[in-house]
Amino acid sequence: MLYVITCVDKPDHLQVRLDNRPAHLDYLNSFADKLVGAGPTLSEEDDAMNGSVVILDLANQAEAEDFCANDPYAKAGLFESVTISKWKKVLPA
């Protein structure tokens, strides 16, 4: 099952993101066989990173929750909110 994980950073936490980015990228790469796509969201004003979107092919909601809990960004307290949604890919086919 595909899961879209949408994370919103806490205000004024860009340095936390930057400090933990290498560990976060290593963590994402450890899921390479399950990773459909990932990247930061950007602010309208200055294109500063302000959140994350990750799409993973996981067995169930519990696995998605475990992924989120162990993300170095989450462990560093970066996120104001995290949403996990089941997703059905339709296009491109």
GROMACS .gro file of C-alpha atoms in nm, residues 31-76:
model
   46
   31PHE     CA    1   1.422   0.278   0.244
   32ALA     CA    2   1.527   0.298  -0.124
   33ASP     CA    3   1.343  -0.022  -0.213
   34LYS     CA    4   1.017   0.121  -0.072
   35LEU     CA    5   1.062   0.488  -0.160
   36VAL     CA    6   0.839   0.621  -0.440
   37GLY     CA    7   0.936   0.986  -0.399
   38ALA     CA    8   1.047   1.243  -0.142
   39GLY     CA    9   1.135   1.609  -0.114
   40PRO     CA   10   1.088   1.927   0.082
   41THR     CA   11   0.798   2.167   0.051
   42LEU     CA   12   0.896   2.530  -0.005
   43SER     CA   13   0.766   2.863   0.117
   44GLU     CA   14   0.599   3.098  -0.131
   45GLU     CA   15   0.807   3.398  -0.021
   46ASP     CA   16   1.164   3.277  -0.054
   47ASP     CA   17   1.156   2.906  -0.146
   48ALA     CA   18   1.290   2.813   0.198
   49MET     CA   19   1.232   2.451   0.298
   50ASN     CA   20   0.936   2.434   0.537
   51GLY     CA   21   0.816   2.073   0.535
   52SER     CA   22   0.848   1.734   0.371
   53VAL     CA   23   0.650   1.500   0.150
   54VAL     CA   24   0.746   1.131   0.138
   55ILE     CA   25   0.568   0.859  -0.057
   56LEU     CA   26   0.646   0.502   0.049
   57ASP     CA   27   0.521   0.156  -0.041
   58LEU     CA   28   0.466   0.002   0.303
   59ALA     CA   29   0.279  -0.297   0.443
   60ASN     CA   30   0.044  -0.106   0.673
   61GLN     CA   31  -0.027   0.206   0.880
   62ALA     CA   32   0.187   0.079   1.167
   63GLU     CA   33   0.490   0.057   0.940
   64ALA     CA   34   0.423   0.414   0.821
   65GLU     CA   35   0.398   0.535   1.180
   66ASP     CA   36   0.724   0.357   1.266
   67PHE     CA   37   0.893   0.522   0.968
   68CYS     CA   38   0.777   0.864   1.090
   69ALA     CA   39   0.879   0.808   1.451
   70ASN     CA   40   1.232   0.709   1.352
   71ASP     CA   41   1.298   0.987   1.101
   72PRO     CA   42   1.592   1.197   1.229
   73TYR     CA   43   1.389   1.511   1.160
   74ALA     CA   44   1.112   1.387   1.389
   75LYS     CA   45   1.363   1.285   1.657
   76ALA     CA   46   1.510   1.638   1.641
   0.00000   0.00000   0.00000
